Coordinates of C-alpha atoms in Angstrom, one line a residue:
Chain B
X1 CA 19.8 14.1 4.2
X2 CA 18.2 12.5 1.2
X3 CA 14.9 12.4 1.2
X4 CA 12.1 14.6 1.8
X5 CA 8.9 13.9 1.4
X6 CA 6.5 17.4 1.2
X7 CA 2.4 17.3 1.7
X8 CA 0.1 19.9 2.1
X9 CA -3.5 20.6 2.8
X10 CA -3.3 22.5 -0.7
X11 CA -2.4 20.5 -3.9
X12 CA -1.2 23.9 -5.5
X13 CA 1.2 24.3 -2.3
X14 CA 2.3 20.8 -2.0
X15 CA 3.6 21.4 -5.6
X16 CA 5.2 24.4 -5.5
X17 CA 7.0 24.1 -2.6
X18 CA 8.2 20.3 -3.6
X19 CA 9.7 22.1 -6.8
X20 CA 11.5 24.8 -5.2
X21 CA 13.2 22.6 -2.4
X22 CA 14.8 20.4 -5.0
X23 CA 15.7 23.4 -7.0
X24 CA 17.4 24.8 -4.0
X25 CA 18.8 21.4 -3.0
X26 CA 19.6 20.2 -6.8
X27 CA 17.5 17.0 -6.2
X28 CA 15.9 15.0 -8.1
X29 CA 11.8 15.9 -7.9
X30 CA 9.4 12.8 -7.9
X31 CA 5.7 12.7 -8.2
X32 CA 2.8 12.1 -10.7
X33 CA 4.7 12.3 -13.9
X34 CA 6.1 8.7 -12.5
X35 CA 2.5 7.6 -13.0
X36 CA 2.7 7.1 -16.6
X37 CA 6.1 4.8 -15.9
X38 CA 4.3 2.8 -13.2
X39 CA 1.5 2.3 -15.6
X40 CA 3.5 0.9 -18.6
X41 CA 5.3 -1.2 -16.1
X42 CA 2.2 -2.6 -14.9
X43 CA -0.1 -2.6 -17.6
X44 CA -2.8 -0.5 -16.3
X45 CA -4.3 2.6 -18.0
X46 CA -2.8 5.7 -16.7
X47 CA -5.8 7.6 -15.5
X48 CA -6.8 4.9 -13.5
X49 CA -3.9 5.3 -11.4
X50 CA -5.0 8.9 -11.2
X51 CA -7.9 8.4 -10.4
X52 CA -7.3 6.0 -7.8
X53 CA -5.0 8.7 -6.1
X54 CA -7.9 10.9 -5.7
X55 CA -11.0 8.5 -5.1
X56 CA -12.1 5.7 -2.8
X57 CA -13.3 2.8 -4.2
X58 CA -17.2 2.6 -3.3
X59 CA -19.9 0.0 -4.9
X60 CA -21.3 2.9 -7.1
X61 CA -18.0 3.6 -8.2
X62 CA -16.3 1.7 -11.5
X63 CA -13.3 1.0 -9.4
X64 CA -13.9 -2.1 -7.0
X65 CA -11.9 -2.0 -4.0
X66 CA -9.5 -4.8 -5.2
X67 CA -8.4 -3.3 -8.1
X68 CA -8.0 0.2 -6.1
X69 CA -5.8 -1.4 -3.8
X70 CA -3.8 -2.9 -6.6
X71 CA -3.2 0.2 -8.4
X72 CA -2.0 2.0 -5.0
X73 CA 0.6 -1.2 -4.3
X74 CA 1.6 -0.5 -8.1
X75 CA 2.4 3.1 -7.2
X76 CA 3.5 2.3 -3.6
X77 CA 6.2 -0.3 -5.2
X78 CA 7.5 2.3 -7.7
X79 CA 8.1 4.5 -5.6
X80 CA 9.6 2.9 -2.6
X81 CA 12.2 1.5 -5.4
X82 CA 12.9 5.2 -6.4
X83 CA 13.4 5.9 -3.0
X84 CA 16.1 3.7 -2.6
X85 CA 18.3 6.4 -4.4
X86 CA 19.6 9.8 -2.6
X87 CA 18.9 13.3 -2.8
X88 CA 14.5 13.1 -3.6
X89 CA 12.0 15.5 -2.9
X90 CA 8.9 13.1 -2.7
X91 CA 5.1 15.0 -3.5
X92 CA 2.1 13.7 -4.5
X93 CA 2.2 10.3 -4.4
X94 CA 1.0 9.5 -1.1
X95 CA 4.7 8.3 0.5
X96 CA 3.8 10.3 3.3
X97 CA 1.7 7.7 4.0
X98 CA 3.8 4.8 3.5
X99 CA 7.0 5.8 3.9
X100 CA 6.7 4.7 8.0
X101 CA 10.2 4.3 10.0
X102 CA 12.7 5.5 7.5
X103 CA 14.5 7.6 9.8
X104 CA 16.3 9.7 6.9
X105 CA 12.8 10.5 5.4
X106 CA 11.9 13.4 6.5
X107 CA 8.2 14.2 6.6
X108 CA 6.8 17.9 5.8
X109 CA 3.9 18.8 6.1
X110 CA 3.2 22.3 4.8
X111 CA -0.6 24.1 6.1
X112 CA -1.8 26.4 3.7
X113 CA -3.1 28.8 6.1
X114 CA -6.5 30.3 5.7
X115 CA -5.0 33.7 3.5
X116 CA -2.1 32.1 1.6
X117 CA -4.5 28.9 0.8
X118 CA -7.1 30.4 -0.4
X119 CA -5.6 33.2 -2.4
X120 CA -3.4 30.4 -4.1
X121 CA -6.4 28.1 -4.9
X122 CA -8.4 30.9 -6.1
X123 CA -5.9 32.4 -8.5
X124 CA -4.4 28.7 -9.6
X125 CA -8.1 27.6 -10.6
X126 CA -9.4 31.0 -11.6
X127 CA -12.1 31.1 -8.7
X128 CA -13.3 33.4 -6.5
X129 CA -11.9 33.3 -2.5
X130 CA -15.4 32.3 -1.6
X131 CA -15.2 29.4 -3.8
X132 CA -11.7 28.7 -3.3
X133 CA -12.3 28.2 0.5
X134 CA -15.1 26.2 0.0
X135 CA -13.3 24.1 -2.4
X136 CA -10.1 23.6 0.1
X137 CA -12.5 22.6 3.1
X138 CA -14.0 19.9 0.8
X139 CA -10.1 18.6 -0.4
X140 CA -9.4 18.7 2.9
X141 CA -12.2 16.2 3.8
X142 CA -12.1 13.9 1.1
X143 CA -8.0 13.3 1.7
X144 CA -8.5 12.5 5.0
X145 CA -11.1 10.1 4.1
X146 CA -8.6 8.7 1.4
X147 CA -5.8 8.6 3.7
X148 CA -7.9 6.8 6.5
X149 CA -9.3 4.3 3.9
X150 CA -6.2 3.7 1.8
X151 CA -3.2 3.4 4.7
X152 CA -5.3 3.3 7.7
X153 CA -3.5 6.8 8.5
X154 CA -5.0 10.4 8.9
X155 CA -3.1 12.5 6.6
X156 CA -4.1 15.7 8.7
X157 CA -2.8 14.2 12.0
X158 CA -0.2 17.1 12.5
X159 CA 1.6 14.5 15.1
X160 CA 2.9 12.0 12.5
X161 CA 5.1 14.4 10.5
X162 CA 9.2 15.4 11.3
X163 CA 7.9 19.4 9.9
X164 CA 5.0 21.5 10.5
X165 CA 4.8 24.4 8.4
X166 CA 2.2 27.2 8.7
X167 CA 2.2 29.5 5.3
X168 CA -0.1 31.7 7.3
X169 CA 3.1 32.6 9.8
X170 CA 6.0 31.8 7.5
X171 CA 5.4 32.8 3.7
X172 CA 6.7 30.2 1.0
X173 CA 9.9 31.3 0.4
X174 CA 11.1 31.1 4.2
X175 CA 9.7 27.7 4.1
X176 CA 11.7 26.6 1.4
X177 CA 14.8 27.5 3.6
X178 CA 13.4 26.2 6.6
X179 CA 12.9 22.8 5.0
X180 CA 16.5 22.9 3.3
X181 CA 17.9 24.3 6.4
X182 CA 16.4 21.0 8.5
X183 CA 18.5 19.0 6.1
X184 CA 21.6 19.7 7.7
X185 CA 20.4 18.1 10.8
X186 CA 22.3 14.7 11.1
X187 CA 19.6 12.7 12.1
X188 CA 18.0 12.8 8.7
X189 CA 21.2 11.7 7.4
X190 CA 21.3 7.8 5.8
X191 CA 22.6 5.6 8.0
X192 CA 22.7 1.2 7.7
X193 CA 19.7 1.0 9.6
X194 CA 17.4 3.3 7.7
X195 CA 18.4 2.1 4.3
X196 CA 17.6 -2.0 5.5
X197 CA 14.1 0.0 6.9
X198 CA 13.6 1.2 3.3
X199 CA 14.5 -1.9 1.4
X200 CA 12.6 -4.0 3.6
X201 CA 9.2 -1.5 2.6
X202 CA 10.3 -1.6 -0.7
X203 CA 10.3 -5.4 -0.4
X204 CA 7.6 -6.0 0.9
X205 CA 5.7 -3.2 -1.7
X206 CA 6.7 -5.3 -4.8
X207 CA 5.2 -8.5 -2.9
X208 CA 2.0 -6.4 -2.2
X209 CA 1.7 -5.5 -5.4
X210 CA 2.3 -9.1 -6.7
X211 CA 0.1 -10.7 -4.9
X212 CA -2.8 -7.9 -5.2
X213 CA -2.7 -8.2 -8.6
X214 CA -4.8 -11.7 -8.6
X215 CA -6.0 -11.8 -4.6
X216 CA -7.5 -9.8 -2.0
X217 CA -7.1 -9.3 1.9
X218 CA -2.8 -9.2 1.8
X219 CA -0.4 -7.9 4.3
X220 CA 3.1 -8.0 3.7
X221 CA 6.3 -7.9 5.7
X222 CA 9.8 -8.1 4.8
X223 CA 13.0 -8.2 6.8
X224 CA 16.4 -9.2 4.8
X225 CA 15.0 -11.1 2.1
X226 CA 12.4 -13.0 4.0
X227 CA 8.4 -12.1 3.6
X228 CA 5.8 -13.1 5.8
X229 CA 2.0 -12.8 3.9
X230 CA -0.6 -12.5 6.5
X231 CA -4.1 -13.5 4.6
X232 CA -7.3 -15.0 5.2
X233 CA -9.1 -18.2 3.4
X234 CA -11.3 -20.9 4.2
X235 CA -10.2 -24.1 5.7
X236 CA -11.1 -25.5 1.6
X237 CA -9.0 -22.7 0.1
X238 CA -5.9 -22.4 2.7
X239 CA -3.8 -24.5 1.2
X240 CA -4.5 -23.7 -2.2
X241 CA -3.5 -19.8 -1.2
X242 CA -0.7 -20.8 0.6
X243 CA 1.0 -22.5 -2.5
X244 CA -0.3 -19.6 -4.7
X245 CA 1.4 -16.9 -2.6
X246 CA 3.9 -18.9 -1.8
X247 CA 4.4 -18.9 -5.6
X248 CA 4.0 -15.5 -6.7
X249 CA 5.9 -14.2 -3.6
X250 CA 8.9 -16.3 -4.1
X251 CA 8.8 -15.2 -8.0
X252 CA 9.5 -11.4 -6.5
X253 CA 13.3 -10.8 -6.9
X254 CA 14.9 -10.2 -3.8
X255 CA 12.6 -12.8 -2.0
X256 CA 14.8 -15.4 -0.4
X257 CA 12.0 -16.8 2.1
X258 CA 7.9 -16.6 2.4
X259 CA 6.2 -17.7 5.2
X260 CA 2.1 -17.5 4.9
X261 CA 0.3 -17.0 7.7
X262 CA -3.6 -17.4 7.0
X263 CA -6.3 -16.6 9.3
X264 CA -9.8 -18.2 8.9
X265 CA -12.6 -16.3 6.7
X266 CA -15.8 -16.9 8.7
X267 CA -17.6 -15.0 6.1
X268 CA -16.9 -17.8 3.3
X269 CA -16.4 -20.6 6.0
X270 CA -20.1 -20.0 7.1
X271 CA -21.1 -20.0 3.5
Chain T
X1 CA 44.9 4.0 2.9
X2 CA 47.2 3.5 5.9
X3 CA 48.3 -0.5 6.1
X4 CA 48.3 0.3 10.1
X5 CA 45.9 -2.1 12.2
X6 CA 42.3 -0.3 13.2
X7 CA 42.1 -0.2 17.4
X8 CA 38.5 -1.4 17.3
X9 CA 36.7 -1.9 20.5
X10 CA 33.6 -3.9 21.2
X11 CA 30.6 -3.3 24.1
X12 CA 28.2 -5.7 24.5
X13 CA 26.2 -7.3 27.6
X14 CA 26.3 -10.4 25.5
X15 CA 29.1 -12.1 25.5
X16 CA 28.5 -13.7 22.2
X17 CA 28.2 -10.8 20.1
X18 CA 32.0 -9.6 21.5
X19 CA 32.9 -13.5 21.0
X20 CA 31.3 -13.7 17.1
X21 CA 32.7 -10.1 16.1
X22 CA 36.2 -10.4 17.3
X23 CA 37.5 -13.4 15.2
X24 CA 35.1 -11.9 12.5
X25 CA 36.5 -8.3 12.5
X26 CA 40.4 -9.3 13.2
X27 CA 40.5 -11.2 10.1
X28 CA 41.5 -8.2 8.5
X29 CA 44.4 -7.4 10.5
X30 CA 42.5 -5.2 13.1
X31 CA 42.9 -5.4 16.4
X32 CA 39.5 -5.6 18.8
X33 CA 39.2 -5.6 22.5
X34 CA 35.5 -6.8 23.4
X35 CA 33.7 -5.5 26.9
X36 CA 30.7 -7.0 28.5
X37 CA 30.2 -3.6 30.9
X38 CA 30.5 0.1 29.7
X39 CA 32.3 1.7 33.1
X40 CA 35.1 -0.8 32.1
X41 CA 35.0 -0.2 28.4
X42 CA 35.5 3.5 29.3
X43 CA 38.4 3.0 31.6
X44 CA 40.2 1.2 28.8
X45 CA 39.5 4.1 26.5
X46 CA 40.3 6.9 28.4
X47 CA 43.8 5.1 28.9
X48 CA 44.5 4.5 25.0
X49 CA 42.1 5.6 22.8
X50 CA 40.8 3.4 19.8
X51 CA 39.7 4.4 16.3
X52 CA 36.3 2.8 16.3
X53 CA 33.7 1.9 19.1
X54 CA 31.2 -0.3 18.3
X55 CA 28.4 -0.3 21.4
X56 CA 25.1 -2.0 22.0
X57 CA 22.2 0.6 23.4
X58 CA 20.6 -1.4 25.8
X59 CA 23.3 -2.6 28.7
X60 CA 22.6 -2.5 32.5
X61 CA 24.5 0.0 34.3
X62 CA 25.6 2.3 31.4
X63 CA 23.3 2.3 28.2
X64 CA 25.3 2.9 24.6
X65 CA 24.1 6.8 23.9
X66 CA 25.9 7.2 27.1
X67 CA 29.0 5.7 25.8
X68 CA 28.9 7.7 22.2
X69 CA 28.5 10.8 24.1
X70 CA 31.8 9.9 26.4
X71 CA 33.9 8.6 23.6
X72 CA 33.3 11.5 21.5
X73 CA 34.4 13.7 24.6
X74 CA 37.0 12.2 25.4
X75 CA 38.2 11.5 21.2
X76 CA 36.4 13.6 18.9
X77 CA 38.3 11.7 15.9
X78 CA 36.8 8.2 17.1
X79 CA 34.1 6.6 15.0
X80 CA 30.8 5.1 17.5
X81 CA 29.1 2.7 15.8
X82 CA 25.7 1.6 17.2
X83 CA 24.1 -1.9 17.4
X84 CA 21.1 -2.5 19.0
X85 CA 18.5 -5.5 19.0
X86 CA 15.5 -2.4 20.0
X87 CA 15.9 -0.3 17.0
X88 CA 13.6 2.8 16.5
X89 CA 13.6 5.8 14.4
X90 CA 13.6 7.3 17.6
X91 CA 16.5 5.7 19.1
X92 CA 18.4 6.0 15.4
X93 CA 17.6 9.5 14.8
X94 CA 19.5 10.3 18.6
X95 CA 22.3 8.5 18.0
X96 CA 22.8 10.3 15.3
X97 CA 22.2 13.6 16.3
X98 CA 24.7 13.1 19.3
X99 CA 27.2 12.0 16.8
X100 CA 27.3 8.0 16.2
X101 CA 29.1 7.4 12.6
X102 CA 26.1 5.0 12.2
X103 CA 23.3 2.7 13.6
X104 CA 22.8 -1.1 12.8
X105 CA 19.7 -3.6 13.9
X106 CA 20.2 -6.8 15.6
X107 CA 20.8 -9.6 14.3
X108 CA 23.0 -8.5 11.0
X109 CA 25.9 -10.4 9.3
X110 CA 29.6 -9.7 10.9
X111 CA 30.5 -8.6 7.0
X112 CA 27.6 -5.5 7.6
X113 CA 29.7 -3.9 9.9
X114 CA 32.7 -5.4 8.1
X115 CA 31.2 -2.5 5.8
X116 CA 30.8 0.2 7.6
X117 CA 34.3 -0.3 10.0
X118 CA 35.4 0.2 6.0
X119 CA 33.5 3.3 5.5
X120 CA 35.1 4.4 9.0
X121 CA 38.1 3.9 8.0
X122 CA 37.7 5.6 5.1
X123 CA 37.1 8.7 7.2
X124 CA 40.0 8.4 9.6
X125 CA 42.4 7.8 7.0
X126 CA 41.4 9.3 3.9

């Protein structure tokens, strides 16, 4: 086992129990305290990468939706390359998310249950249980709407995680144990073809983030080396984009082939 | 490590695959037998065992998780390596489970599972 990767309806959860599995496991914890790395390594102020963990980008909003999708490939690059090393307990960064089809990943999703949840909000944030349960049914909300909008991917669709664990049924400590216990199944172990599965997201991540950084409309794929960029332009801009990305892509170390793949904008072709 | 030969035996519906790993893997002294049909494969076996199996998943009559799981009854010691053109974390995460030593994707370079025979080896002859 290597990697676990630990979400939670409950931020306060999601945190605590992250920290005590890689005590118990003696691995290496990752999540926001990376976000001051990522944002060095990028340029970009560290807030905003907070911020764009938490909000979606909306025309009221200071952060356009370009940007906000940049900062997230920053993040989503950083730590898909941390990934790449054994023994992590993943939280807070979203690699639930992103992290699709890496068989020794082991997704866990921890429900706070309506008692434990609510008596952990309230006494973390100093409220009362009225306003802590009002506060988690709000959070709740406003990550699945960030989860939908960011990786096309409901966060609280229970279906799409390896671990389901109620705090309501089984308190925090036997879930610590669960989750280490699971470990020692062997088919969360590393094997050839997850590691190529990971490299090739982590691949195509730094591409992402690449190309984000000056266009919009990007999807990337990678398989040994070679990336294929699925865009859109007008008939005037294709071939300018293609020898942009073509450009930047190839620039990505690690990137041995790009292929561009460009579908028409009928928005700017009718223009 | 022990300078005697791997017995490394190959199962594939393709014939190319056995035909492009066998001069690839004897080039370092090991000696592979390649199969195009599992029944046959498992006949050979059960007659003389060999150190590592390497099996596609999808083949006709008999599919490769159905190999692993008669290797491994017949030689517990035997390393099953898994290659498959219809990889999923699905599929992976079985083999596994039921004991392969580890799971490749279609198409990879002959010096791939050059490195994980080595890692096999590694285990039977440590």
């Amino acid at each position: 086992m290597s990697i676990f990767i630990i979400s939670s309806d409950a931020r306060e959860i999601e945190e605590n129990i992250a920290k005590k599995v890689a005590e118990a496991m003696g691995y290496k914890l990752l999540n926001r305290d990376i976000l001051a790395t990522v944002a060095a390594n990028y340029q970009i102020d560290t807030d905003k990468l907070s911020e764009a963990m938490k909000t979606t980008p909306s025309l009221f909003k200071k952060l356009p939706s370009r940007q906000w999708r940049y900062y997230l490939a920053c993040i989503e690059a950083d730590v898909l390359e941390k990934l790449m090393a054994d023994n992590i307990v993943c939280q807070g960064l979203a690699a639930h998310l992103y992290v699709t089809d890496v068989s020794h990943a082991m997704k866990v999703r921890v429900l706070s249950g309506n008692r434990q949840g609510i008596q952990t909000v309230a006494e973390k944030r100093g409220i009362s249980l009225q306003r802590a349960e009002k506060w988690l049914a709000s959070e709740l909300l406003q990550r699945k709407k960030w989860s939908l909008t960011a990786y096309n991917y409901d966060e609280t669709d229970l279906t799409r995680y390896d671990l389901v664990i109620n705090l309501d049924q089984i308190d925090p400590a036997e879930a610590v144990k669960t989750i280490t216990g699971a470990a020692e199944y062997r088919k969360f172990q590393v094997m050839t073809y997850s590691m190529k599965c990971l490299s090739d997201l982590a691949l195509a991540a730094k591409v992402n983030g690449a190309l984000l950084k000056s266009m919009a409309d990007i999807r990337v794929q990678a398989r040994d080396g070679s990336v294929v960029v699925l865009t859109r332009a007008s008939s005037r801009q294709k071939r300018k984009k293609i020898e942009t990305i073509k450009a930047l892509a190839g620039g990505v170390e690690g990137v041995s082939y790009v292929e561009v793949h460009v579908k028409k904008n009928i928005l700017k072709e009718t223009n | 490590m022990s300078d005697q030969p791997l017995k490394i035996m190959v199962i594939d519906d393709e014939n190319i695959v056995g035909k492009r790993l066998k001069p690839a893997l004897e080039k370092t002294g090991d000696i592979v037998e390649t199969f195009e049909e599992g029944e046959k494969a498992l006949a050979r076996f059960a007659e003389d065992p060999f150190d590592i199996v390497v099996t596609d998943i999808r083949m006709e009559k008999i599919d490769g998780i159905e190999i692993l799981e008669q290797i491994l009854a017949l030689s517990g010691r035997t390393k099953v390596i898994i290659i498959t053109g219809y990889a999923t974390v699905e599929i992976a995460r079985e083999a596994l489970s039921k004991g392969a030593f580890d799971f490749i994707a279609k198409p990879f370079k002959p010096s791939d599972l050059r490195a994980i025979i080595e890692r096999a080896s590694k285990e039977l002859r440590p």
